[in-house]
């Protein structure tokens, strides 16, 4: 396996040269259907793929919540009202991280950019405690170098998650 | 969504007999919690010991379950596994709920 330095855990290096990436047998890619139950099934397969690649339970836990939040968001927003149908997800092992790319054929992100992901305030009366708005905060907290691009007919999100 | 309840020392302990509270079951969870807590118990402890995974929708459903109890009743949590605990900490929801690490902590003091 080629030795890489942490700075190469950059999603810009991923997804362009697929032939090189696919040389690693630990890499994976899945096509995920446009329903929450499909996301749940895909997460189970991804857990298995990472476990067979000797990733720690702690790391797999971080990956699972990030991928769940992103794909649930795609299904609930980009695919709402027939806006899209499937998600292409791939994971590539690097020395210090895994790089992921998640593309979907749904509607674009509002304003063509990722939400800032600031946590909603909890300094409220109990009856006003927020029930949502946490997803992107979780994603941004657990990922590095996250990058969204709108391509013809699809959204692509690339990011890395450090092994430690 | 399999929930079961037991009464212990005037506390209603609701146990989630599922490994996941995620977006695909969040509404069911909230509805089942409404049914389980349709009583007068002032203190309810939600035992999450079997839950291996929760996402932000599941978290929102637990917040909703707390809010639907009203101001005079309390929802506490117990036995959070590592992945569940991480989500509560990342979102700072661990500052909203009283969380008991072990079963015996629920009835300490």
mmCIF file of C-alpha atoms in Angstrom:
data_model
loop_
_atom_site.group_PDB
_atom_site.id
_atom_site.type_symbol
_atom_site.label_atom_id
_atom_site.label_comp_id
_atom_site.label_asym_id
_atom_site.label_seq_id
_atom_site.Cartn_x
_atom_site.Cartn_y
_atom_site.Cartn_z
ATOM 1 C CA UNK A 1 0.000 0.000 0.000
ATOM 2 C CA UNK A 2 1.407 3.432 -0.858
ATOM 3 C CA UNK A 3 2.318 5.598 2.101
ATOM 4 C CA UNK A 4 0.284 8.786 2.276
ATOM 5 C CA UNK A 5 0.487 11.803 4.519
ATOM 6 C CA UNK A 6 -2.535 13.258 6.370
ATOM 7 C CA UNK A 7 -2.810 16.227 4.008
ATOM 8 C CA UNK A 8 -3.799 13.785 1.300
ATOM 9 C CA UNK A 9 -6.952 13.000 3.261
ATOM 10 C CA UNK A 10 -8.521 15.557 0.999
ATOM 11 C CA UNK A 11 -11.730 14.779 -0.854
ATOM 12 C CA UNK A 12 -10.442 16.734 -3.837
ATOM 13 C CA UNK A 13 -8.129 13.772 -4.409
ATOM 14 C CA UNK A 14 -11.007 11.352 -4.312
ATOM 15 C CA UNK A 15 -13.486 10.388 -6.965
ATOM 16 C CA UNK A 16 -11.417 11.590 -9.880
ATOM 17 C CA UNK A 17 -9.097 8.682 -10.388
ATOM 18 C CA UNK A 18 -11.422 5.791 -9.650
ATOM 19 C CA UNK A 19 -9.159 3.185 -11.177
ATOM 20 C CA UNK A 20 -6.508 3.922 -8.584
ATOM 21 C CA UNK A 21 -9.000 4.087 -5.727
ATOM 22 C CA UNK A 22 -10.548 0.773 -6.670
ATOM 23 C CA UNK A 23 -7.183 -0.908 -6.441
ATOM 24 C CA UNK A 24 -7.741 -1.110 -2.697
ATOM 25 C CA UNK A 25 -9.899 -4.117 -1.853
ATOM 26 C CA UNK A 26 -11.154 -2.430 1.325
ATOM 27 C CA UNK A 27 -12.882 0.325 -0.634
ATOM 28 C CA UNK A 28 -16.600 0.010 -1.216
ATOM 29 C CA UNK A 29 -19.420 1.532 -3.163
ATOM 30 C CA UNK A 30 -23.176 1.108 -2.907
ATOM 31 C CA UNK A 31 -26.256 2.333 -4.707
ATOM 32 C CA UNK A 32 -28.908 3.269 -2.148
ATOM 33 C CA UNK A 33 -32.616 3.591 -2.895
ATOM 34 C CA UNK A 34 -34.608 6.697 -2.119
ATOM 35 C CA UNK A 35 -36.306 5.592 1.092
ATOM 36 C CA UNK A 36 -35.386 5.779 4.759
ATOM 37 C CA UNK A 37 -35.548 1.986 4.959
ATOM 38 C CA UNK A 38 -33.020 1.769 2.091
ATOM 39 C CA UNK A 39 -30.702 4.060 4.033
ATOM 40 C CA UNK A 40 -30.998 1.794 7.060
ATOM 41 C CA UNK A 41 -30.117 -1.272 4.958
ATOM 42 C CA UNK A 42 -27.139 0.505 3.390
ATOM 43 C CA UNK A 43 -25.803 1.526 6.795
ATOM 44 C CA UNK A 44 -25.827 -2.107 7.857
ATOM 45 C CA UNK A 45 -23.749 -3.078 4.808
ATOM 46 C CA UNK A 46 -21.335 -0.215 5.420
ATOM 47 C CA UNK A 47 -20.851 -1.259 9.049
ATOM 48 C CA UNK A 48 -19.999 -4.764 7.839
ATOM 49 C CA UNK A 49 -17.592 -3.431 5.202
ATOM 50 C CA UNK A 50 -15.775 -1.265 7.753
ATOM 51 C CA UNK A 51 -15.695 -4.007 10.378
ATOM 52 C CA UNK A 52 -14.101 -6.390 7.877
ATOM 53 C CA UNK A 53 -11.522 -3.679 7.249
ATOM 54 C CA UNK A 54 -10.508 -3.807 10.953
ATOM 55 C CA UNK A 55 -11.964 -0.409 11.802
ATOM 56 C CA UNK A 56 -12.711 0.203 15.489
ATOM 57 C CA UNK A 57 -16.276 0.205 16.790
ATOM 58 C CA UNK A 58 -15.757 3.821 17.813
ATOM 59 C CA UNK A 59 -14.789 4.797 14.254
ATOM 60 C CA UNK A 60 -17.646 2.806 12.725
ATOM 61 C CA UNK A 61 -20.023 4.600 15.093
ATOM 62 C CA UNK A 62 -18.830 8.007 13.897
ATOM 63 C CA UNK A 63 -19.104 6.969 10.238
ATOM 64 C CA UNK A 64 -22.587 5.572 10.715
ATOM 65 C CA UNK A 65 -24.073 8.712 12.254
ATOM 66 C CA UNK A 66 -22.495 10.957 9.592
ATOM 67 C CA UNK A 67 -23.673 8.816 6.655
ATOM 68 C CA UNK A 68 -27.115 8.430 8.246
ATOM 69 C CA UNK A 69 -27.592 12.176 8.663
ATOM 70 C CA UNK A 70 -26.476 12.940 5.107
ATOM 71 C CA UNK A 71 -28.517 10.215 3.418
ATOM 72 C CA UNK A 72 -31.627 10.851 5.531
ATOM 73 C CA UNK A 73 -31.357 14.493 4.517
ATOM 74 C CA UNK A 74 -31.160 13.514 0.850
ATOM 75 C CA UNK A 75 -34.224 11.269 1.135
ATOM 76 C CA UNK A 76 -36.282 13.757 3.145
ATOM 77 C CA UNK A 77 -35.341 16.932 1.244
ATOM 78 C CA UNK A 78 -33.567 16.395 -2.095
ATOM 79 C CA UNK A 79 -35.936 13.508 -2.964
ATOM 80 C CA UNK A 80 -39.119 15.048 -1.536
ATOM 81 C CA UNK A 81 -42.106 14.955 -3.909
ATOM 82 C CA UNK A 82 -40.383 12.761 -6.443
ATOM 83 C CA UNK A 83 -37.300 14.960 -6.652
ATOM 84 C CA UNK A 84 -34.897 12.045 -7.027
ATOM 85 C CA UNK A 85 -34.483 8.303 -6.708
ATOM 86 C CA UNK A 86 -31.056 7.026 -5.718
ATOM 87 C CA UNK A 87 -27.811 7.740 -3.927
ATOM 88 C CA UNK A 88 -24.326 6.630 -4.991
ATOM 89 C CA UNK A 89 -22.064 6.205 -1.991
ATOM 90 C CA UNK A 90 -18.410 5.263 -2.011
ATOM 91 C CA UNK A 91 -15.772 4.939 0.661
ATOM 92 C CA UNK A 92 -12.001 4.869 0.142
ATOM 93 C CA UNK A 93 -9.492 3.984 2.791
ATOM 94 C CA UNK A 94 -6.522 6.283 3.222
ATOM 95 C CA UNK A 95 -3.747 5.944 5.742
ATOM 96 C CA UNK A 96 -5.236 8.257 8.367
ATOM 97 C CA UNK A 97 -8.839 8.496 7.329
ATOM 98 C CA UNK A 98 -11.632 7.236 5.143
ATOM 99 C CA UNK A 99 -12.787 9.435 2.308
ATOM 100 C CA UNK A 100 -16.439 9.335 1.319
ATOM 101 C CA UNK A 101 -18.372 10.589 -1.633
ATOM 102 C CA UNK A 102 -22.166 10.717 -1.585
ATOM 103 C CA UNK A 103 -23.962 11.756 -4.796
ATOM 104 C CA UNK A 104 -27.696 11.852 -5.476
ATOM 105 C CA UNK A 105 -29.962 12.723 -8.370
ATOM 106 C CA UNK A 106 -32.241 14.925 -6.270
ATOM 107 C CA UNK A 107 -32.932 18.607 -6.086
ATOM 108 C CA UNK A 108 -30.044 20.955 -5.287
ATOM 109 C CA UNK A 109 -29.213 22.277 -1.848
ATOM 110 C CA UNK A 110 -30.922 25.614 -1.144
ATOM 111 C CA UNK A 111 -28.592 28.411 -2.326
ATOM 112 C CA UNK A 112 -26.286 25.671 -3.659
ATOM 113 C CA UNK A 113 -24.433 25.449 -0.387
ATOM 114 C CA UNK A 114 -24.266 23.289 2.701
ATOM 115 C CA UNK A 115 -26.083 24.497 5.808
ATOM 116 C CA UNK A 116 -23.763 26.187 8.317
ATOM 117 C CA UNK A 117 -24.562 23.492 10.838
ATOM 118 C CA UNK A 118 -24.725 25.638 13.931
ATOM 119 C CA UNK A 119 -26.405 23.976 16.872
ATOM 120 C CA UNK A 120 -29.819 25.417 17.720
ATOM 121 C CA UNK A 121 -29.898 27.195 21.057
ATOM 122 C CA UNK A 122 -31.036 25.151 24.021
ATOM 123 C CA UNK A 123 -31.437 28.239 26.229
ATOM 124 C CA UNK A 124 -35.198 28.132 25.978
ATOM 125 C CA UNK A 125 -38.192 27.109 28.032
ATOM 126 C CA UNK A 126 -38.614 23.350 28.035
ATOM 127 C CA UNK A 127 -41.679 23.558 25.794
ATOM 128 C CA UNK A 128 -39.593 25.352 23.162
ATOM 129 C CA UNK A 129 -36.695 22.876 23.175
ATOM 130 C CA UNK A 130 -35.764 22.293 19.522
ATOM 131 C CA UNK A 131 -36.643 18.887 18.013
ATOM 132 C CA UNK A 132 -34.538 19.330 14.886
ATOM 133 C CA UNK A 133 -31.708 21.255 13.319
ATOM 134 C CA UNK A 134 -28.983 19.004 14.723
ATOM 135 C CA UNK A 135 -28.073 16.935 11.684
ATOM 136 C CA UNK A 136 -25.598 19.228 9.932
ATOM 137 C CA UNK A 137 -23.992 20.187 13.236
ATOM 138 C CA UNK A 138 -23.263 16.500 13.848
ATOM 139 C CA UNK A 139 -21.939 16.060 10.287
ATOM 140 C CA UNK A 140 -19.670 19.088 10.442
ATOM 141 C CA UNK A 141 -18.389 18.113 13.869
ATOM 142 C CA UNK A 142 -17.309 14.621 12.804
ATOM 143 C CA UNK A 143 -15.994 15.277 9.268
ATOM 144 C CA UNK A 144 -13.020 17.064 7.726
ATOM 145 C CA UNK A 145 -12.750 18.936 4.433
ATOM 146 C CA UNK A 146 -16.418 18.632 3.567
ATOM 147 C CA UNK A 147 -17.219 19.916 0.104
ATOM 148 C CA UNK A 148 -20.536 20.186 -1.730
ATOM 149 C CA UNK A 149 -20.834 20.573 -5.482
ATOM 150 C CA UNK A 150 -23.831 20.762 -7.766
ATOM 151 C CA UNK A 151 -23.175 18.902 -10.992
ATOM 152 C CA UNK A 152 -25.557 18.506 -13.931
ATOM 153 C CA UNK A 153 -28.565 16.703 -12.459
ATOM 154 C CA UNK A 154 -26.913 15.688 -9.237
ATOM 155 C CA UNK A 155 -25.518 16.730 -5.875
ATOM 156 C CA UNK A 156 -22.127 15.506 -4.702
ATOM 157 C CA UNK A 157 -20.765 15.689 -1.206
ATOM 158 C CA UNK A 158 -17.175 14.699 -0.449
ATOM 159 C CA UNK A 159 -15.521 14.600 2.973
ATOM 160 C CA UNK A 160 -13.177 12.597 5.123
ATOM 161 C CA UNK A 161 -13.501 11.064 8.571
ATOM 162 C CA UNK A 162 -10.279 10.549 10.538
ATOM 163 C CA UNK A 163 -9.579 7.072 11.855
ATOM 164 C CA UNK A 164 -8.643 8.477 15.266
ATOM 165 C CA UNK B 1 -41.416 -0.070 17.853
ATOM 166 C CA UNK B 2 -41.347 -2.297 20.922
ATOM 167 C CA UNK B 3 -41.527 -0.418 24.228
ATOM 168 C CA UNK B 4 -42.317 -1.968 27.603
ATOM 169 C CA UNK B 5 -42.997 -0.258 30.914
ATOM 170 C CA UNK B 6 -42.475 -1.195 34.549
ATOM 171 C CA UNK B 7 -43.377 0.682 37.692
ATOM 172 C CA UNK B 8 -40.752 0.945 40.375
ATOM 173 C CA UNK B 9 -40.928 3.233 43.401
ATOM 174 C CA UNK B 10 -43.444 5.576 41.782
ATOM 175 C CA UNK B 11 -41.277 5.887 38.701
ATOM 176 C CA UNK B 12 -42.347 4.619 35.306
ATOM 177 C CA UNK B 13 -39.391 2.940 33.594
ATOM 178 C CA UNK B 14 -39.945 2.637 29.839
ATOM 179 C CA UNK B 15 -37.531 0.277 28.097
ATOM 180 C CA UNK B 16 -36.839 0.506 24.353
ATOM 181 C CA UNK B 17 -36.609 -3.079 23.065
ATOM 182 C CA UNK B 18 -35.054 -2.014 19.781
ATOM 183 C CA UNK B 19 -31.492 -1.484 18.594
ATOM 184 C CA UNK B 20 -32.235 1.700 16.648
ATOM 185 C CA UNK B 21 -34.219 4.913 17.032
ATOM 186 C CA UNK B 22 -33.678 6.440 13.610
ATOM 187 C CA UNK B 23 -35.493 8.530 11.011
ATOM 188 C CA UNK B 24 -37.470 5.537 9.727
ATOM 189 C CA UNK B 25 -39.076 4.890 13.146
ATOM 190 C CA UNK B 26 -38.980 8.312 14.828
ATOM 191 C CA UNK B 27 -42.706 8.996 14.416
ATOM 192 C CA UNK B 28 -43.626 5.516 15.650
ATOM 193 C CA UNK B 29 -41.389 6.027 18.656
ATOM 194 C CA UNK B 30 -43.047 9.325 19.529
ATOM 195 C CA UNK B 31 -46.523 7.790 19.183
ATOM 196 C CA UNK B 32 -45.591 4.745 21.285
ATOM 197 C CA UNK B 33 -44.130 7.014 23.954
ATOM 198 C CA UNK B 34 -47.360 8.985 24.062
ATOM 199 C CA UNK B 35 -49.248 5.737 24.668
ATOM 200 C CA UNK B 36 -46.822 4.463 27.325
ATOM 201 C CA UNK B 37 -46.888 7.763 29.217
ATOM 202 C CA UNK B 38 -50.636 8.314 29.013
ATOM 203 C CA UNK B 39 -50.859 8.160 32.830
ATOM 204 C CA UNK B 40 -50.038 10.300 35.847
ATOM 205 C CA UNK B 41 -46.489 9.269 36.710
ATOM 206 C CA UNK B 42 -44.499 12.412 37.526
ATOM 207 C CA UNK B 43 -41.164 10.784 36.749
ATOM 208 C CA UNK B 44 -40.419 8.665 33.692
ATOM 209 C CA UNK B 45 -37.077 7.028 32.965
ATOM 210 C CA UNK B 46 -36.407 5.938 29.398
ATOM 211 C CA UNK B 47 -34.020 2.976 29.422
ATOM 212 C CA UNK B 48 -31.923 3.055 26.239
ATOM 213 C CA UNK B 49 -29.653 0.163 27.199
ATOM 214 C CA UNK B 50 -30.559 -1.881 24.107
ATOM 215 C CA UNK B 51 -30.284 1.028 21.670
ATOM 216 C CA UNK B 52 -27.086 0.914 19.629
ATOM 217 C CA UNK B 53 -27.833 3.779 17.257
ATOM 218 C CA UNK B 54 -29.753 7.022 17.293
ATOM 219 C CA UNK B 55 -29.767 9.783 14.673
ATOM 220 C CA UNK B 56 -30.948 13.389 14.900
ATOM 221 C CA UNK B 57 -34.515 12.363 14.015
ATOM 222 C CA UNK B 58 -34.524 9.852 16.850
ATOM 223 C CA UNK B 59 -33.098 12.481 19.157
ATOM 224 C CA UNK B 60 -35.856 14.869 18.087
ATOM 225 C CA UNK B 61 -38.437 12.189 18.855
ATOM 226 C CA UNK B 62 -37.092 11.814 22.407
ATOM 227 C CA UNK B 63 -37.282 15.598 22.841
ATOM 228 C CA UNK B 64 -40.857 15.503 21.532
ATOM 229 C CA UNK B 65 -41.670 12.705 23.987
ATOM 230 C CA UNK B 66 -40.368 14.874 26.819
ATOM 231 C CA UNK B 67 -42.360 17.917 25.687
ATOM 232 C CA UNK B 68 -45.609 16.026 25.315
ATOM 233 C CA UNK B 69 -45.419 15.116 29.037
ATOM 234 C CA UNK B 70 -46.040 18.739 29.982
ATOM 235 C CA UNK B 71 -44.229 20.950 32.459
ATOM 236 C CA UNK B 72 -44.998 18.988 35.628
ATOM 237 C CA UNK B 73 -43.571 15.626 34.584
ATOM 238 C CA UNK B 74 -39.954 14.716 33.986
ATOM 239 C CA UNK B 75 -38.304 12.458 31.426
ATOM 240 C CA UNK B 76 -34.898 11.076 32.365
ATOM 241 C CA UNK B 77 -32.671 8.691 30.417
ATOM 242 C CA UNK B 78 -30.594 5.718 31.439
ATOM 243 C CA UNK B 79 -27.882 3.374 30.163
ATOM 244 C CA UNK B 80 -26.785 5.186 27.006
ATOM 245 C CA UNK B 81 -24.424 3.154 24.831
ATOM 246 C CA UNK B 82 -21.347 4.844 23.347
ATOM 247 C CA UNK B 83 -22.874 5.808 19.981
ATOM 248 C CA UNK B 84 -26.024 7.147 21.611
ATOM 249 C CA UNK B 85 -24.072 9.051 24.237
ATOM 250 C CA UNK B 86 -21.960 10.668 21.484
ATOM 251 C CA UNK B 87 -25.045 12.108 19.769
ATOM 252 C CA UNK B 88 -26.369 13.538 23.036
ATOM 253 C CA UNK B 89 -22.999 15.134 23.789
ATOM 254 C CA UNK B 90 -22.423 16.512 20.262
ATOM 255 C CA UNK B 91 -25.819 18.197 20.298
ATOM 256 C CA UNK B 92 -25.480 19.227 23.986
ATOM 257 C CA UNK B 93 -28.762 17.448 24.671
ATOM 258 C CA UNK B 94 -26.928 15.876 27.601
ATOM 259 C CA UNK B 95 -27.492 19.255 29.305
ATOM 260 C CA UNK B 96 -31.273 19.021 28.837
ATOM 261 C CA UNK B 97 -31.876 15.495 30.129
ATOM 262 C CA UNK B 98 -30.831 13.958 33.400
ATOM 263 C CA UNK B 99 -28.873 10.885 32.308
ATOM 264 C CA UNK B 100 -28.171 7.851 34.517
ATOM 265 C CA UNK B 101 -25.196 5.768 33.463
ATOM 266 C CA UNK B 102 -26.172 2.607 35.367
ATOM 267 C CA UNK B 103 -29.497 1.066 36.357
ATOM 268 C CA UNK B 104 -28.747 1.496 40.072
ATOM 269 C CA UNK B 105 -28.205 5.237 39.558
ATOM 270 C CA UNK B 106 -31.861 5.680 38.649
ATOM 271 C CA UNK B 107 -32.923 5.125 42.251
ATOM 272 C CA UNK B 108 -29.867 6.524 44.016
ATOM 273 C CA UNK B 109 -30.809 9.180 46.635
#
